[in-house]
Amino acid sequence: MPERFTIVPDDYHVPYAGTAADGRKFFLSEELFSFGTAPDAGTAYVGLFLWRADGTFDEIRVDEVPRPDGLPPGQAGPAGADDLVAERLAELGDYVLEPIEVEPFTEKVDGVTFGWKVGRYDDGSYYINIEPGDFIAYYEPWDGLDYDT
C-alpha cells in the first residue's frame, strides 16, 4: 500500500500544488464536489489541503460554493470561485508551484469525506483518488506525472 505519492501541478485538474511560505506542502482545488441528484446535482467545494514540510497531513480548509450551472452530475469543473481561490492562495504567502511528495489522508468535514483515499482494484493494485468527487486517481509509480480522470 502506498505511503507517499507525488502531486505535480499541471494545467488540467492540478493548477495549485506546491510549497507555502511556511514550508508546508499544499494542494488547492475548486473542483471538489459531492454527488447528488437533480435538481441539486451535488455540492461544490473549494478545498485547501495542507501537509507539514515532511509531507505528513496537517489540515484541510473547506468552503462550500455554488456548483456551476450546466455542469453535468459527476463531472468536475471549476466552481468559478475566483475570489475565494485568490484568498486561499494569499493565505499561503510567497508560495512556489512545484511537485510535492505527501501522504494520503482522509478527514470528514460536516459529514463529507475530503482528502486522498487509498483504494484497491480487483487485480490487487492500489490507487489514490481525491475526495469528494473522485476526479483524480493516481497509481504506480506514484510520481504524479499521470493520473486518471
PDB file of C-alpha atoms in Angstrom:
ATOM      1  CA  MET A   1       0.000   0.000   0.000  1.00  0.00           C
ATOM      2  CA  PRO A   2       1.431   3.415  -0.919  1.00  0.00           C
ATOM      3  CA  GLU A   3       2.603   5.539   1.996  1.00  0.00           C
ATOM      4  CA  ARG A   4       3.511   8.580  -0.166  1.00  0.00           C
ATOM      5  CA  PHE A   5       2.656   9.877  -3.604  1.00  0.00           C
ATOM      6  CA  THR A   6       3.625  12.877  -5.674  1.00  0.00           C
ATOM      7  CA  ILE A   7       1.277  15.629  -6.839  1.00  0.00           C
ATOM      8  CA  VAL A   8       2.603  17.583  -9.820  1.00  0.00           C
ATOM      9  CA  PRO A   9       0.984  20.906 -10.807  1.00  0.00           C
ATOM     10  CA  ASP A  10      -0.480  20.993 -14.334  1.00  0.00           C
ATOM     11  CA  ASP A  11      -2.907  22.958 -16.493  1.00  0.00           C
ATOM     12  CA  TYR A  12      -5.756  20.462 -16.118  1.00  0.00           C
ATOM     13  CA  HIS A  13      -7.061  19.372 -12.676  1.00  0.00           C
ATOM     14  CA  VAL A  14      -3.984  20.299 -10.598  1.00  0.00           C
ATOM     15  CA  PRO A  15      -3.308  24.027 -11.082  1.00  0.00           C
ATOM     16  CA  TYR A  16      -2.232  24.652  -7.486  1.00  0.00           C
ATOM     17  CA  ALA A  17       0.209  22.307  -5.757  1.00  0.00           C
ATOM     18  CA  GLY A  18       3.471  23.269  -4.147  1.00  0.00           C
ATOM     19  CA  THR A  19       5.156  24.683  -1.079  1.00  0.00           C
ATOM     20  CA  ALA A  20       3.793  27.566   1.032  1.00  0.00           C
ATOM     21  CA  ALA A  21       5.954  30.304   2.549  1.00  0.00           C
ATOM     22  CA  ASP A  22       5.920  28.467   5.902  1.00  0.00           C
ATOM     23  CA  GLY A  23       7.324  25.294   4.307  1.00  0.00           C
ATOM     24  CA  ARG A  24       4.070  23.328   4.309  1.00  0.00           C
ATOM     25  CA  LYS A  25       3.028  21.431   1.190  1.00  0.00           C
ATOM     26  CA  PHE A  26      -0.352  22.308  -0.323  1.00  0.00           C
ATOM     27  CA  PHE A  27      -2.947  21.321  -2.903  1.00  0.00           C
ATOM     28  CA  LEU A  28      -5.803  23.733  -3.694  1.00  0.00           C
ATOM     29  CA  SER A  29      -8.843  22.819  -5.777  1.00  0.00           C
ATOM     30  CA  GLU A  30     -12.130  24.466  -6.668  1.00  0.00           C
ATOM     31  CA  GLU A  31     -13.314  21.333  -8.476  1.00  0.00           C
ATOM     32  CA  LEU A  32     -14.298  19.241  -5.451  1.00  0.00           C
ATOM     33  CA  PHE A  33     -17.901  18.047  -5.491  1.00  0.00           C
ATOM     34  CA  SER A  34     -20.235  15.611  -3.829  1.00  0.00           C
ATOM     35  CA  PHE A  35     -22.633  13.526  -5.846  1.00  0.00           C
ATOM     36  CA  GLY A  36     -26.279  14.456  -5.673  1.00  0.00           C
ATOM     37  CA  THR A  37     -29.476  14.098  -7.599  1.00  0.00           C
ATOM     38  CA  ALA A  38     -31.256  16.584  -9.848  1.00  0.00           C
ATOM     39  CA  PRO A  39     -32.124  19.364  -9.473  1.00  0.00           C
ATOM     40  CA  ASP A  40     -29.388  19.805  -6.823  1.00  0.00           C
ATOM     41  CA  ALA A  41     -26.787  17.665  -8.666  1.00  0.00           C
ATOM     42  CA  GLY A  42     -24.446  17.800  -5.697  1.00  0.00           C
ATOM     43  CA  THR A  43     -22.479  20.389  -3.807  1.00  0.00           C
ATOM     44  CA  ALA A  44     -19.222  22.070  -4.838  1.00  0.00           C
ATOM     45  CA  TYR A  45     -16.289  22.956  -2.583  1.00  0.00           C
ATOM     46  CA  VAL A  46     -13.049  24.871  -2.586  1.00  0.00           C
ATOM     47  CA  GLY A  47     -10.556  22.853  -0.584  1.00  0.00           C
ATOM     48  CA  LEU A  48      -7.069  23.703   0.588  1.00  0.00           C
ATOM     49  CA  PHE A  49      -5.202  20.563   1.663  1.00  0.00           C
ATOM     50  CA  LEU A  50      -2.096  21.178   3.778  1.00  0.00           C
ATOM     51  CA  TRP A  51       0.727  18.872   4.807  1.00  0.00           C
ATOM     52  CA  ARG A  52       3.684  19.617   7.077  1.00  0.00           C
ATOM     53  CA  ALA A  53       7.061  20.170   5.404  1.00  0.00           C
ATOM     54  CA  ASP A  54       7.816  16.439   5.845  1.00  0.00           C
ATOM     55  CA  GLY A  55       4.662  15.500   3.866  1.00  0.00           C
ATOM     56  CA  THR A  56       2.524  14.354   6.813  1.00  0.00           C
ATOM     57  CA  PHE A  57      -1.070  15.598   6.891  1.00  0.00           C
ATOM     58  CA  ASP A  58      -1.648  18.868   8.738  1.00  0.00           C
ATOM     59  CA  GLU A  59      -5.072  20.354   7.992  1.00  0.00           C
ATOM     60  CA  ILE A  60      -7.777  20.994   5.438  1.00  0.00           C
ATOM     61  CA  ARG A  61      -9.761  24.193   4.888  1.00  0.00           C
ATOM     62  CA  VAL A  62     -13.064  23.715   3.073  1.00  0.00           C
ATOM     63  CA  ASP A  63     -15.657  26.167   1.798  1.00  0.00           C
ATOM     64  CA  GLU A  64     -18.958  25.198   0.189  1.00  0.00           C
ATOM     65  CA  VAL A  65     -19.625  27.117  -3.030  1.00  0.00           C
ATOM     66  CA  PRO A  66     -22.387  27.014  -5.658  1.00  0.00           C
ATOM     67  CA  ARG A  67     -21.978  24.254  -8.237  1.00  0.00           C
ATOM     68  CA  PRO A  68     -21.654  25.770 -11.717  1.00  0.00           C
ATOM     69  CA  ASP A  69     -24.851  25.835 -13.773  1.00  0.00           C
ATOM     70  CA  GLY A  70     -24.925  23.341 -16.617  1.00  0.00           C
ATOM     71  CA  LEU A  71     -22.158  21.120 -15.252  1.00  0.00           C
ATOM     72  CA  PRO A  72     -23.378  17.509 -15.527  1.00  0.00           C
ATOM     73  CA  PRO A  73     -23.655  15.487 -12.312  1.00  0.00           C
ATOM     74  CA  GLY A  74     -20.492  13.501 -11.692  1.00  0.00           C
ATOM     75  CA  GLN A  75     -18.271  15.832 -13.734  1.00  0.00           C
ATOM     76  CA  ALA A  76     -15.569  18.015 -12.210  1.00  0.00           C
ATOM     77  CA  GLY A  77     -15.277  21.621 -13.262  1.00  0.00           C
ATOM     78  CA  PRO A  78     -14.131  24.948 -11.840  1.00  0.00           C
ATOM     79  CA  ALA A  79     -16.653  26.389  -9.405  1.00  0.00           C
ATOM     80  CA  GLY A  80     -15.967  29.940 -10.561  1.00  0.00           C
ATOM     81  CA  ALA A  81     -14.938  30.911  -7.024  1.00  0.00           C
ATOM     82  CA  ASP A  82     -12.011  33.046  -8.166  1.00  0.00           C
ATOM     83  CA  ASP A  83     -12.115  35.398  -5.173  1.00  0.00           C
ATOM     84  CA  LEU A  84     -12.066  32.505  -2.699  1.00  0.00           C
ATOM     85  CA  VAL A  85      -9.239  30.773  -4.574  1.00  0.00           C
ATOM     86  CA  ALA A  86      -7.244  34.033  -4.537  1.00  0.00           C
ATOM     87  CA  GLU A  87      -7.925  34.400  -0.792  1.00  0.00           C
ATOM     88  CA  ARG A  88      -6.714  30.856  -0.083  1.00  0.00           C
ATOM     89  CA  LEU A  89      -3.585  31.393  -2.202  1.00  0.00           C
ATOM     90  CA  ALA A  90      -2.868  34.652  -0.345  1.00  0.00           C
ATOM     91  CA  GLU A  91      -3.012  32.719   2.956  1.00  0.00           C
ATOM     92  CA  LEU A  92      -0.046  30.666   1.714  1.00  0.00           C
ATOM     93  CA  GLY A  93       2.263  33.677   1.497  1.00  0.00           C
ATOM     94  CA  ASP A  94       5.014  33.510  -1.120  1.00  0.00           C
ATOM     95  CA  TYR A  95       4.290  30.004  -2.384  1.00  0.00           C
ATOM     96  CA  VAL A  96       6.073  28.003  -5.067  1.00  0.00           C
ATOM     97  CA  LEU A  97       4.199  25.782  -7.512  1.00  0.00           C
ATOM     98  CA  GLU A  98       6.190  22.550  -7.646  1.00  0.00           C
ATOM     99  CA  PRO A  99       5.810  18.787  -7.266  1.00  0.00           C
ATOM    100  CA  ILE A 100       5.127  17.698  -3.695  1.00  0.00           C
ATOM    101  CA  GLU A 101       5.507  14.280  -2.077  1.00  0.00           C
ATOM    102  CA  VAL A 102       2.849  13.713   0.573  1.00  0.00           C
ATOM    103  CA  GLU A 103       0.960  11.044   2.464  1.00  0.00           C
ATOM    104  CA  PRO A 104      -2.623  10.137   1.597  1.00  0.00           C
ATOM    105  CA  PHE A 105      -5.247  11.078   4.198  1.00  0.00           C
ATOM    106  CA  THR A 106      -8.981  11.480   4.619  1.00  0.00           C
ATOM    107  CA  GLU A 107     -10.864  13.667   7.036  1.00  0.00           C
ATOM    108  CA  LYS A 108     -14.587  14.289   7.473  1.00  0.00           C
ATOM    109  CA  VAL A 109     -15.848  17.863   7.417  1.00  0.00           C
ATOM    110  CA  ASP A 110     -19.571  18.296   8.100  1.00  0.00           C
ATOM    111  CA  GLY A 111     -20.130  14.631   7.215  1.00  0.00           C
ATOM    112  CA  VAL A 112     -18.286  14.814   3.861  1.00  0.00           C
ATOM    113  CA  THR A 113     -15.000  12.952   3.329  1.00  0.00           C
ATOM    114  CA  PHE A 114     -12.156  15.090   1.989  1.00  0.00           C
ATOM    115  CA  GLY A 115      -8.624  14.079   1.131  1.00  0.00           C
ATOM    116  CA  TRP A 116      -6.719  11.456  -0.807  1.00  0.00           C
ATOM    117  CA  LYS A 117      -8.154   7.974  -0.263  1.00  0.00           C
ATOM    118  CA  VAL A 118      -6.220   4.772  -0.923  1.00  0.00           C
ATOM    119  CA  GLY A 119      -8.239   2.111  -2.743  1.00  0.00           C
ATOM    120  CA  ARG A 120      -7.550  -1.246  -4.311  1.00  0.00           C
ATOM    121  CA  TYR A 121      -8.510  -2.612  -7.719  1.00  0.00           C
ATOM    122  CA  ASP A 122      -9.725  -6.186  -8.199  1.00  0.00           C
ATOM    123  CA  ASP A 123      -6.276  -7.147  -9.525  1.00  0.00           C
ATOM    124  CA  GLY A 124      -4.712  -6.137  -6.185  1.00  0.00           C
ATOM    125  CA  SER A 125      -3.051  -2.928  -7.384  1.00  0.00           C
ATOM    126  CA  TYR A 126      -3.604   0.291  -5.463  1.00  0.00           C
ATOM    127  CA  TYR A 127      -4.771   3.758  -6.442  1.00  0.00           C
ATOM    128  CA  ILE A 128      -5.169   7.051  -4.597  1.00  0.00           C
ATOM    129  CA  ASN A 129      -8.144   9.235  -5.501  1.00  0.00           C
ATOM    130  CA  ILE A 130      -9.258  12.658  -4.426  1.00  0.00           C
ATOM    131  CA  GLU A 131     -12.401  13.048  -2.347  1.00  0.00           C
ATOM    132  CA  PRO A 132     -15.014  14.301  -2.775  1.00  0.00           C
ATOM    133  CA  GLY A 133     -15.613  13.882  -6.473  1.00  0.00           C
ATOM    134  CA  ASP A 134     -13.187  11.116  -7.374  1.00  0.00           C
ATOM    135  CA  PHE A 135     -11.986  13.026 -10.470  1.00  0.00           C
ATOM    136  CA  ILE A 136      -8.256  12.434  -9.970  1.00  0.00           C
ATOM    137  CA  ALA A 137      -6.782   8.981  -9.379  1.00  0.00           C
ATOM    138  CA  TYR A 138      -3.037   8.386  -9.080  1.00  0.00           C
ATOM    139  CA  TYR A 139      -1.418   4.990  -9.496  1.00  0.00           C
ATOM    140  CA  GLU A 140       2.035   3.368  -9.502  1.00  0.00           C
ATOM    141  CA  PRO A 141       4.757   4.542  -9.818  1.00  0.00           C
ATOM    142  CA  TRP A 142       3.223   7.342  -7.654  1.00  0.00           C
ATOM    143  CA  ASP A 143       5.293  10.019  -9.431  1.00  0.00           C
ATOM    144  CA  GLY A 144       2.304  12.270 -10.175  1.00  0.00           C
ATOM    145  CA  LEU A 145       3.101  12.520 -13.877  1.00  0.00           C
ATOM    146  CA  ASP A 146      -0.052  10.659 -14.948  1.00  0.00           C
ATOM    147  CA  TYR A 147      -3.466  10.305 -13.369  1.00  0.00           C
ATOM    148  CA  ASP A 148      -6.865   9.042 -14.405  1.00  0.00           C
ATOM    149  CA  THR A 149      -9.870  11.352 -14.526  1.00  0.00           C
TER     150      THR A 149
END
